[in-house]
mmCIF file of C-alpha atoms in Angstrom:
data_model
loop_
_atom_site.group_PDB
_atom_site.id
_atom_site.type_symbol
_atom_site.label_atom_id
_atom_site.label_comp_id
_atom_site.label_asym_id
_atom_site.label_seq_id
_atom_site.Cartn_x
_atom_site.Cartn_y
_atom_site.Cartn_z
ATOM 1 C CA MET A 1 -109.627 37.412 -39.810
ATOM 2 C CA ASP A 2 -106.259 37.820 -38.098
ATOM 3 C CA VAL A 3 -107.295 36.054 -34.915
ATOM 4 C CA TYR A 4 -103.830 34.568 -34.398
ATOM 5 C CA THR A 5 -101.544 37.341 -35.553
ATOM 6 C CA MET A 6 -99.386 37.498 -32.447
ATOM 7 C CA GLU A 7 -96.926 40.351 -32.894
ATOM 8 C CA GLU A 8 -99.278 42.932 -31.383
ATOM 9 C CA THR A 9 -100.055 40.641 -28.488
ATOM 10 C CA TRP A 10 -96.378 39.994 -27.798
ATOM 11 C CA GLY A 11 -95.918 43.747 -27.497
ATOM 12 C CA VAL A 12 -98.187 43.491 -24.447
ATOM 13 C CA THR A 13 -96.997 40.209 -22.916
ATOM 14 C CA GLN A 14 -95.027 37.124 -23.881
ATOM 15 C CA GLY A 15 -95.809 35.087 -20.796
ATOM 16 C CA GLU A 16 -92.918 36.349 -18.703
ATOM 17 C CA GLY A 17 -92.814 35.041 -15.153
ATOM 18 C CA VAL A 18 -95.319 32.222 -15.712
ATOM 19 C CA THR A 19 -94.545 28.505 -15.518
ATOM 20 C CA VAL A 20 -96.745 26.065 -17.426
ATOM 21 C CA ALA A 21 -96.590 22.410 -16.405
ATOM 22 C CA VAL A 22 -96.796 20.007 -19.351
ATOM 23 C CA ILE A 23 -97.934 16.618 -18.041
ATOM 24 C CA ASP A 24 -97.152 14.365 -20.959
ATOM 25 C CA THR A 25 -94.409 12.221 -22.521
ATOM 26 C CA GLY A 26 -91.565 14.500 -21.438
ATOM 27 C CA VAL A 27 -90.173 17.592 -23.150
ATOM 28 C CA ASP A 28 -86.912 17.724 -25.098
ATOM 29 C CA GLY A 29 -85.370 20.922 -23.782
ATOM 30 C CA SER A 30 -82.524 20.674 -26.306
ATOM 31 C CA HIS A 31 -84.779 21.441 -29.272
ATOM 32 C CA PRO A 32 -83.462 24.719 -30.726
ATOM 33 C CA ASP A 33 -86.853 26.417 -30.368
ATOM 34 C CA LEU A 34 -87.110 25.489 -26.672
ATOM 35 C CA THR A 35 -83.605 26.041 -25.347
ATOM 36 C CA GLY A 36 -83.654 27.900 -22.053
ATOM 37 C CA GLN A 37 -87.411 27.459 -21.661
ATOM 38 C CA VAL A 38 -87.599 24.001 -20.120
ATOM 39 C CA LEU A 39 -87.066 23.428 -16.410
ATOM 40 C CA LYS A 40 -85.675 20.166 -14.999
ATOM 41 C CA GLY A 41 -89.062 18.699 -14.224
ATOM 42 C CA LYS A 42 -89.696 15.185 -12.967
ATOM 43 C CA ASP A 43 -90.269 11.738 -14.436
ATOM 44 C CA PHE A 44 -93.121 9.681 -12.950
ATOM 45 C CA THR A 45 -92.675 6.608 -15.164
ATOM 46 C CA GLY A 46 -89.837 4.957 -13.267
ATOM 47 C CA GLY A 47 -86.864 7.187 -12.547
ATOM 48 C CA GLY A 48 -86.092 8.474 -16.024
ATOM 49 C CA ASP A 49 -85.473 11.982 -17.305
ATOM 50 C CA ALA A 50 -88.387 14.391 -17.822
ATOM 51 C CA GLN A 51 -86.412 15.960 -20.687
ATOM 52 C CA GLU A 52 -86.327 12.674 -22.564
ATOM 53 C CA ASP A 53 -89.201 12.454 -25.036
ATOM 54 C CA VAL A 54 -89.086 9.365 -27.223
ATOM 55 C CA GLU A 55 -92.665 9.859 -28.399
ATOM 56 C CA GLY A 56 -92.415 13.590 -29.201
ATOM 57 C CA HIS A 57 -95.904 14.520 -28.034
ATOM 58 C CA GLY A 58 -94.895 16.432 -24.904
ATOM 59 C CA THR A 59 -92.274 18.417 -26.804
ATOM 60 C CA ALA A 60 -94.877 19.305 -29.406
ATOM 61 C CA MET A 61 -97.253 20.605 -26.746
ATOM 62 C CA ALA A 62 -94.492 22.572 -25.037
ATOM 63 C CA SER A 63 -93.542 24.185 -28.349
ATOM 64 C CA LEU A 64 -97.104 25.352 -28.975
ATOM 65 C CA ILE A 65 -97.013 26.980 -25.569
ATOM 66 C CA ALA A 66 -93.526 28.467 -25.347
ATOM 67 C CA ALA A 67 -91.308 27.948 -28.423
ATOM 68 C CA HIS A 68 -89.165 31.009 -29.189
ATOM 69 C CA GLY A 69 -87.691 30.223 -32.596
ATOM 70 C CA HIS A 70 -83.953 30.128 -33.196
ATOM 71 C CA GLY A 71 -81.203 31.618 -35.333
ATOM 72 C CA ALA A 72 -80.598 35.305 -36.025
ATOM 73 C CA ASP A 73 -83.432 37.297 -34.441
ATOM 74 C CA ASN A 74 -85.166 33.963 -33.827
ATOM 75 C CA ALA A 75 -86.232 34.100 -37.474
ATOM 76 C CA ASP A 76 -86.043 30.332 -37.969
ATOM 77 C CA GLY A 77 -88.219 27.581 -36.576
ATOM 78 C CA MET A 78 -91.491 28.361 -34.859
ATOM 79 C CA MET A 79 -92.966 30.441 -32.079
ATOM 80 C CA GLY A 80 -95.437 29.336 -29.463
ATOM 81 C CA ILE A 81 -98.216 31.444 -27.960
ATOM 82 C CA ALA A 82 -96.194 32.559 -24.922
ATOM 83 C CA PRO A 83 -92.521 32.475 -25.963
ATOM 84 C CA LYS A 84 -91.182 33.720 -22.616
ATOM 85 C CA ALA A 85 -93.155 31.350 -20.411
ATOM 86 C CA LYS A 86 -91.270 28.509 -18.742
ATOM 87 C CA ILE A 87 -92.160 24.853 -19.201
ATOM 88 C CA LEU A 88 -92.158 22.392 -16.300
ATOM 89 C CA PRO A 89 -92.002 18.931 -17.929
ATOM 90 C CA LEU A 90 -93.701 16.156 -15.960
ATOM 91 C CA ARG A 91 -93.384 12.779 -17.646
ATOM 92 C CA VAL A 92 -96.245 10.359 -17.036
ATOM 93 C CA LEU A 93 -96.008 8.366 -20.289
ATOM 94 C CA GLN A 94 -93.182 7.220 -22.500
ATOM 95 C CA ASN A 95 -95.085 6.030 -25.576
ATOM 96 C CA ASP A 96 -98.548 6.636 -26.960
ATOM 97 C CA ASP A 97 -99.567 3.046 -26.250
ATOM 98 C CA ASP A 98 -98.676 3.256 -22.546
ATOM 99 C CA LYS A 99 -101.484 3.081 -20.037
ATOM 100 C CA LEU A 100 -102.493 6.406 -18.539
ATOM 101 C CA LEU A 101 -102.717 5.872 -14.793
ATOM 102 C CA ASP A 102 -104.683 8.290 -12.650
ATOM 103 C CA ASP A 103 -102.298 8.011 -9.725
ATOM 104 C CA GLU A 104 -99.335 9.050 -11.902
ATOM 105 C CA TRP A 105 -100.864 12.079 -13.591
ATOM 106 C CA ALA A 106 -102.537 13.070 -10.316
ATOM 107 C CA THR A 107 -99.182 12.992 -8.512
ATOM 108 C CA ALA A 108 -97.759 15.085 -11.361
ATOM 109 C CA VAL A 109 -100.543 17.670 -10.939
ATOM 110 C CA ARG A 110 -99.739 18.002 -7.237
ATOM 111 C CA TYR A 111 -96.019 18.290 -8.036
ATOM 112 C CA ALA A 112 -96.764 21.044 -10.547
ATOM 113 C CA VAL A 113 -98.766 22.992 -7.971
ATOM 114 C CA ASP A 114 -96.066 22.591 -5.325
ATOM 115 C CA ASN A 115 -93.312 23.674 -7.712
ATOM 116 C CA GLY A 116 -94.637 26.973 -8.972
ATOM 117 C CA ALA A 117 -96.744 26.172 -12.026
ATOM 118 C CA LYS A 118 -99.612 28.614 -12.557
ATOM 119 C CA VAL A 119 -101.085 26.678 -15.497
ATOM 120 C CA VAL A 120 -101.253 22.896 -15.938
ATOM 121 C CA ASN A 121 -101.648 21.485 -19.453
ATOM 122 C CA LEU A 122 -103.247 18.039 -19.758
ATOM 123 C CA SER A 123 -103.228 17.171 -23.457
ATOM 124 C CA LEU A 124 -104.270 13.660 -22.569
ATOM 125 C CA GLY A 125 -107.264 11.880 -21.184
ATOM 126 C CA ASP A 126 -109.406 8.830 -20.652
ATOM 127 C CA GLU A 127 -112.322 8.622 -23.054
ATOM 128 C CA GLY A 128 -113.652 5.385 -21.620
ATOM 129 C CA GLY A 129 -114.335 6.130 -17.973
ATOM 130 C CA LYS A 130 -114.390 8.631 -15.163
ATOM 131 C CA THR A 131 -111.472 9.976 -13.194
ATOM 132 C CA LEU A 132 -110.665 8.095 -10.005
ATOM 133 C CA ARG A 133 -110.694 9.748 -6.608
ATOM 134 C CA VAL A 134 -106.932 10.355 -6.643
ATOM 135 C CA GLY A 135 -107.277 12.329 -9.875
ATOM 136 C CA ARG A 136 -110.262 14.343 -8.694
ATOM 137 C CA GLU A 137 -108.476 15.194 -5.473
ATOM 138 C CA ALA A 138 -105.417 16.374 -7.415
ATOM 139 C CA ILE A 139 -107.568 18.640 -9.593
ATOM 140 C CA ALA A 140 -109.271 19.987 -6.455
ATOM 141 C CA TYR A 141 -105.805 20.586 -4.964
ATOM 142 C CA ALA A 142 -104.803 22.642 -8.004
ATOM 143 C CA GLN A 143 -108.017 24.646 -7.799
ATOM 144 C CA ASP A 144 -107.533 25.282 -4.082
ATOM 145 C CA HIS A 145 -104.026 26.600 -4.814
ATOM 146 C CA ASP A 146 -105.005 28.980 -7.629
ATOM 147 C CA VAL A 147 -103.660 26.908 -10.527
ATOM 148 C CA LEU A 148 -105.590 26.782 -13.805
ATOM 149 C CA VAL A 149 -105.935 23.288 -15.312
ATOM 150 C CA VAL A 150 -106.484 23.063 -19.092
ATOM 151 C CA ALA A 151 -107.363 19.744 -20.752
ATOM 152 C CA SER A 152 -108.199 18.365 -24.197
ATOM 153 C CA SER A 153 -111.798 17.319 -24.807
ATOM 154 C CA GLY A 154 -110.848 14.099 -26.634
ATOM 155 C CA ASN A 155 -110.489 12.820 -30.189
ATOM 156 C CA GLU A 156 -113.133 10.138 -30.557
ATOM 157 C CA GLY A 157 -116.037 12.341 -31.569
ATOM 158 C CA GLY A 158 -118.115 11.384 -28.551
ATOM 159 C CA ALA A 159 -118.596 12.846 -25.110
ATOM 160 C CA VAL A 160 -115.928 14.996 -23.474
ATOM 161 C CA GLY A 161 -113.302 12.771 -21.859
ATOM 162 C CA TYR A 162 -111.855 12.985 -18.386
ATOM 163 C CA PRO A 163 -110.281 14.887 -16.722
ATOM 164 C CA ALA A 164 -111.499 17.624 -19.112
ATOM 165 C CA ALA A 165 -115.092 16.923 -18.089
ATOM 166 C CA LEU A 166 -114.434 17.639 -14.406
ATOM 167 C CA PRO A 167 -115.789 20.859 -12.886
ATOM 168 C CA GLY A 168 -113.222 23.638 -12.828
ATOM 169 C CA VAL A 169 -111.103 22.177 -15.657
ATOM 170 C CA LEU A 170 -110.975 24.312 -18.800
ATOM 171 C CA ALA A 171 -112.050 21.826 -21.491
ATOM 172 C CA VAL A 172 -110.941 22.591 -25.064
ATOM 173 C CA SER A 173 -112.242 21.306 -28.398
ATOM 174 C CA ALA A 174 -110.577 21.793 -31.793
ATOM 175 C CA VAL A 175 -111.370 23.873 -34.880
ATOM 176 C CA ASP A 176 -109.774 23.975 -38.333
ATOM 177 C CA GLU A 177 -108.197 26.858 -40.257
ATOM 178 C CA ASN A 178 -111.649 28.210 -41.095
ATOM 179 C CA GLY A 179 -112.803 28.134 -37.503
ATOM 180 C CA GLU A 180 -115.012 25.111 -38.220
ATOM 181 C CA PHE A 181 -115.455 22.479 -35.538
ATOM 182 C CA TRP A 182 -113.237 19.421 -35.981
ATOM 183 C CA GLY A 183 -115.695 16.537 -36.064
ATOM 184 C CA SER A 184 -113.604 14.140 -33.970
ATOM 185 C CA SER A 185 -113.424 16.498 -30.993
ATOM 186 C CA GLY A 186 -115.142 15.481 -27.809
ATOM 187 C CA ALA A 187 -118.294 17.574 -27.480
ATOM 188 C CA GLY A 188 -120.855 18.294 -24.805
ATOM 189 C CA LYS A 189 -121.894 20.755 -22.143
ATOM 190 C CA GLU A 190 -118.446 20.500 -20.527
ATOM 191 C CA VAL A 191 -116.667 22.202 -23.469
ATOM 192 C CA ASP A 192 -115.546 25.701 -22.512
ATOM 193 C CA LEU A 193 -113.457 26.901 -25.462
ATOM 194 C CA ALA A 194 -112.381 25.901 -28.945
ATOM 195 C CA ALA A 195 -108.925 26.521 -30.407
ATOM 196 C CA PRO A 196 -106.939 25.522 -33.504
ATOM 197 C CA GLY A 197 -106.267 21.802 -33.682
ATOM 198 C CA VAL A 198 -106.127 20.812 -37.363
ATOM 199 C CA ASP A 199 -102.849 20.626 -39.309
ATOM 200 C CA ILE A 200 -100.864 22.300 -36.568
ATOM 201 C CA LEU A 201 -97.099 22.719 -36.874
ATOM 202 C CA SER A 202 -94.984 22.019 -33.787
ATOM 203 C CA ALA A 203 -91.567 20.837 -32.702
ATOM 204 C CA ASN A 204 -90.939 17.097 -32.912
ATOM 205 C CA PRO A 205 -87.607 15.657 -31.759
ATOM 206 C CA THR A 206 -88.458 12.304 -33.382
ATOM 207 C CA ASN A 207 -88.632 13.834 -36.867
ATOM 208 C CA PRO A 208 -85.233 14.413 -38.537
ATOM 209 C CA LYS A 209 -86.489 17.807 -39.693
ATOM 210 C CA GLY A 210 -87.353 18.759 -36.125
ATOM 211 C CA TYR A 211 -90.999 19.590 -36.858
ATOM 212 C CA ASP A 212 -94.223 17.881 -37.775
ATOM 213 C CA LEU A 213 -97.917 18.457 -38.414
ATOM 214 C CA SER A 214 -100.751 16.903 -36.463
ATOM 215 C CA THR A 215 -104.419 17.170 -35.680
ATOM 216 C CA GLY A 216 -106.211 16.812 -32.375
ATOM 217 C CA THR A 217 -107.510 18.442 -29.232
ATOM 218 C CA SER A 218 -104.089 17.980 -27.639
ATOM 219 C CA ASP A 219 -102.893 20.872 -29.782
ATOM 220 C CA SER A 220 -105.890 23.063 -29.077
ATOM 221 C CA ALA A 221 -105.519 22.559 -25.317
ATOM 222 C CA ALA A 222 -101.837 23.509 -25.466
ATOM 223 C CA ILE A 223 -102.697 26.668 -27.371
ATOM 224 C CA VAL A 224 -105.197 27.646 -24.685
ATOM 225 C CA SER A 225 -102.575 26.940 -22.005
ATOM 226 C CA GLY A 226 -100.239 29.337 -23.795
ATOM 227 C CA ALA A 227 -102.939 32.001 -23.861
ATOM 228 C CA ALA A 228 -103.571 31.418 -20.155
ATOM 229 C CA ALA A 229 -99.866 32.091 -19.554
ATOM 230 C CA LEU A 230 -100.182 35.400 -21.418
ATOM 231 C CA VAL A 231 -103.123 36.435 -19.242
ATOM 232 C CA ARG A 232 -101.447 35.343 -16.002
ATOM 233 C CA SER A 233 -98.337 37.326 -16.976
ATOM 234 C CA LYS A 234 -100.266 40.476 -17.920
ATOM 235 C CA TYR A 235 -102.670 40.294 -14.964
ATOM 236 C CA PRO A 236 -100.783 38.632 -12.088
ATOM 237 C CA ASP A 237 -103.416 39.723 -9.587
ATOM 238 C CA LEU A 238 -106.151 37.634 -11.224
ATOM 239 C CA THR A 239 -107.122 34.288 -9.771
ATOM 240 C CA ALA A 240 -107.123 31.172 -11.921
ATOM 241 C CA GLY A 241 -110.900 31.475 -12.162
ATOM 242 C CA GLN A 242 -110.639 35.082 -13.291
ATOM 243 C CA VAL A 243 -108.060 34.089 -15.907
ATOM 244 C CA ALA A 244 -110.543 31.522 -17.238
ATOM 245 C CA ASN A 245 -113.159 34.278 -17.211
ATOM 246 C CA ARG A 246 -110.995 36.492 -19.460
ATOM 247 C CA LEU A 247 -110.362 33.639 -21.880
ATOM 248 C CA ILE A 248 -114.073 32.851 -22.061
ATOM 249 C CA LYS A 249 -115.387 36.425 -22.223
ATOM 250 C CA SER A 250 -112.960 37.302 -25.032
ATOM 251 C CA ALA A 251 -113.783 34.230 -27.148
ATOM 252 C CA SER A 252 -115.933 34.526 -30.254
ATOM 253 C CA PHE A 253 -118.090 32.410 -32.536
ATOM 254 C CA LEU A 254 -116.400 34.307 -35.385
ATOM 255 C CA GLY A 255 -119.626 35.335 -37.042
ATOM 256 C CA LYS A 256 -121.211 31.898 -37.109
ATOM 257 C CA LYS A 257 -124.985 32.172 -36.992
ATOM 258 C CA GLY A 258 -127.390 30.248 -34.829
ATOM 259 C CA LEU A 259 -124.970 29.429 -32.026
ATOM 260 C CA LYS A 260 -125.753 30.181 -28.414
ATOM 261 C CA ALA A 261 -123.209 30.100 -25.610
ATOM 262 C CA PRO A 262 -122.442 27.650 -24.230
ATOM 263 C CA ASP A 263 -122.422 25.518 -27.359
ATOM 264 C CA ASP A 264 -121.689 21.789 -27.102
ATOM 265 C CA LYS A 265 -118.988 22.049 -29.783
ATOM 266 C CA TYR A 266 -117.496 25.514 -29.331
ATOM 267 C CA GLY A 267 -118.241 26.200 -25.681
ATOM 268 C CA TYR A 268 -118.151 29.973 -25.373
ATOM 269 C CA GLY A 269 -116.345 30.384 -28.658
ATOM 270 C CA VAL A 270 -112.956 30.246 -30.344
ATOM 271 C CA LEU A 271 -110.033 31.467 -28.258
ATOM 272 C CA ARG A 272 -108.712 34.934 -29.207
ATOM 273 C CA PRO A 273 -105.350 35.484 -27.464
ATOM 274 C CA ASN A 274 -105.058 39.182 -28.256
ATOM 275 C CA LYS A 275 -108.540 39.970 -27.000
ATOM 276 C CA ALA A 276 -107.875 37.909 -23.883
ATOM 277 C CA VAL A 277 -105.079 40.270 -22.859
ATOM 278 C CA THR A 278 -106.423 43.581 -24.219
ATOM 279 C CA MET A 279 -110.202 43.644 -23.768
ATOM 280 C CA ASP A 280 -111.761 45.593 -20.922
ATOM 281 C CA ILE A 281 -113.234 42.709 -18.927
ATOM 282 C CA PRO A 282 -114.308 42.966 -15.280
ATOM 283 C CA LYS A 283 -112.465 40.571 -12.981
ATOM 284 C CA GLY A 284 -115.607 38.786 -11.931
ATOM 285 C CA PRO A 285 -115.851 36.437 -8.937
ATOM 286 C CA LYS A 286 -112.630 34.841 -7.696
ATOM 287 C CA GLU A 287 -113.909 31.351 -8.442
ATOM 288 C CA GLY A 288 -114.586 32.193 -12.084
ATOM 289 C CA PRO A 289 -117.178 30.612 -14.383
ATOM 290 C CA LEU A 290 -116.009 26.997 -14.526
ATOM 291 C CA GLY A 291 -117.307 25.620 -11.268
ATOM 292 C CA LYS A 292 -115.116 23.798 -8.800
ATOM 293 C CA LEU A 293 -114.568 20.352 -7.403
ATOM 294 C CA PRO A 294 -115.206 20.111 -3.667
ATOM 295 C CA SER A 295 -111.989 19.948 -1.678
ATOM 296 C CA ASP A 296 -113.229 16.701 -0.138
ATOM 297 C CA THR A 297 -114.035 14.515 -3.130
ATOM 298 C CA ALA A 298 -113.556 11.212 -1.347
ATOM 299 C CA SER A 299 -117.142 10.057 -1.762
ATOM 300 C CA LYS A 300 -117.814 11.785 -5.058
ATOM 301 C CA ALA A 301 -117.676 10.297 -8.523
ATOM 302 C CA GLY A 302 -116.469 12.113 -11.621
ATOM 303 C CA GLY A 303 -118.656 14.309 -13.808
ATOM 304 C CA SER A 304 -122.115 15.167 -12.596
ATOM 305 C CA GLU A 305 -121.670 13.206 -9.397
ATOM 306 C CA ALA A 306 -118.845 15.543 -8.500
ATOM 307 C CA GLY A 307 -120.816 18.648 -9.405
ATOM 308 C CA GLU A 308 -121.444 20.368 -12.706
ATOM 309 C CA LYS A 309 -119.558 23.164 -14.328
ATOM 310 C CA ASN A 310 -121.209 26.486 -13.632
ATOM 311 C CA GLY A 311 -122.611 28.529 -16.484
ATOM 312 C CA ALA A 312 -120.578 31.426 -17.797
ATOM 313 C CA SER A 313 -121.802 34.528 -19.497
ATOM 314 C CA GLY A 314 -119.951 35.042 -22.756
ATOM 315 C CA ASN A 315 -119.887 38.463 -24.349
ATOM 316 C CA GLU A 316 -122.196 39.173 -27.254
ATOM 317 C CA ASP A 317 -119.308 38.851 -29.672
ATOM 318 C CA SER A 318 -118.783 35.283 -28.494
ATOM 319 C CA SER A 319 -121.529 35.449 -30.941
ATOM 320 C CA SER A 320 -109.805 3.796 -12.879
ATOM 321 C CA SER A 321 -106.503 3.519 -13.019
ATOM 322 C CA SER A 322 -107.697 4.681 -16.395
ATOM 323 C CA ASN A 323 -106.150 1.609 -17.979
ATOM 324 C CA LEU A 324 -106.838 2.815 -21.483
ATOM 325 C CA PRO A 325 -104.438 4.074 -24.129
ATOM 326 C CA LEU A 326 -103.396 7.689 -23.905
ATOM 327 C CA VAL A 327 -105.344 9.970 -26.202
ATOM 328 C CA ILE A 328 -102.712 12.298 -27.607
ATOM 329 C CA GLY A 329 -104.728 14.239 -30.110
ATOM 330 C CA GLY A 330 -102.371 13.991 -32.995
ATOM 331 C CA GLY A 331 -99.545 15.909 -31.546
ATOM 332 C CA VAL A 332 -97.903 18.679 -33.496
ATOM 333 C CA ALA A 333 -98.323 21.965 -35.281
ATOM 334 C CA VAL A 334 -98.148 25.758 -35.413
ATOM 335 C CA LEU A 335 -101.557 27.142 -35.616
ATOM 336 C CA ILE A 336 -103.257 27.647 -38.883
ATOM 337 C CA VAL A 337 -106.549 29.280 -38.050
ATOM 338 C CA ILE A 338 -108.959 31.485 -39.891
ATOM 339 C CA GLY A 339 -106.549 31.293 -42.798
ATOM 340 C CA VAL A 340 -103.724 32.789 -40.751
ATOM 341 C CA ILE A 341 -100.540 30.944 -39.846
ATOM 342 C CA PHE A 342 -100.263 31.444 -36.145
ATOM 343 C CA ALA A 343 -97.473 30.046 -33.995
ATOM 344 C CA VAL A 344 -95.180 31.392 -36.594
ATOM 345 C CA ALA A 345 -93.130 29.093 -38.714
ATOM 346 C CA ARG A 346 -91.222 32.174 -39.787
ATOM 347 C CA GLY A 347 -88.605 31.886 -42.506
ATOM 348 C CA ARG A 348 -88.376 28.119 -42.170
ATOM 349 C CA ARG A 349 -84.918 27.747 -43.717
ATOM 350 C CA GLY A 350 -84.785 23.974 -43.473
#
């Protein structure tokens, strides 16, 4: 099934006019597949450069969202989901063994909102505890300012990690090339969507070849962020909640039997970018189906203590200072899903 054949979709929208914030290890804007796409951004790790990425993870996520290829007719390299979206790099980690601090990523979320991002990608998380107040308040701030936050569900095979588990955050698990659930994905009632996350090709400035393969929910979250950019570009009048509604209502279980939405592994189904921008889907309520953190979260704890995600009706086809290591779901790769190579490693001459 050509779920991720993108040429038809790019005839409708390529993410023009939408900025996606990538809160991660920085983004190397000099990579040939990302030139011109990466804004200056900001470093929150101690005065460095947001376009320095010694780990490579942030660049990988940015490429899945907005890579445009290179060379004659951009026939070399790879393409992301939304090749005309802009990337706002916000560096909160330098290496994958750095501690992920809530106050740093929370400050980055607020910066993203204040500097024009319409989608925030959090391909990171804390799988050992709940988000501190500063993080919950930052997510609530994004929600109050019509910014969609997308986060990875985690890679330890247990419960959905934070901040993905927070109400209003679009939590994403991973599937393989056959649309089968990747067993190490975080799973639970908080999962909203699944997307490709196994053997994914993406840009990697730390690899001499410039590319790499990886596996994890980091990749699947970035892919959903790219699709969100497509929807926000095509339907600029939709709220963040209504964008989430389109992504959810256009998802599918891809013919799998015995699943009922929402499913703990797949949520409302596997993301289908083309259907998300072309299906006839009513706008729905402004707040969308994901629930919402209260604006005043001062006395609330994460997860259920801060409210639960609201139910969403899929279509019938959808038949701490967090002092723990960053979970960077494997890092890199153009989507191979349902047997179709997606974020196109076209004509990879070298």
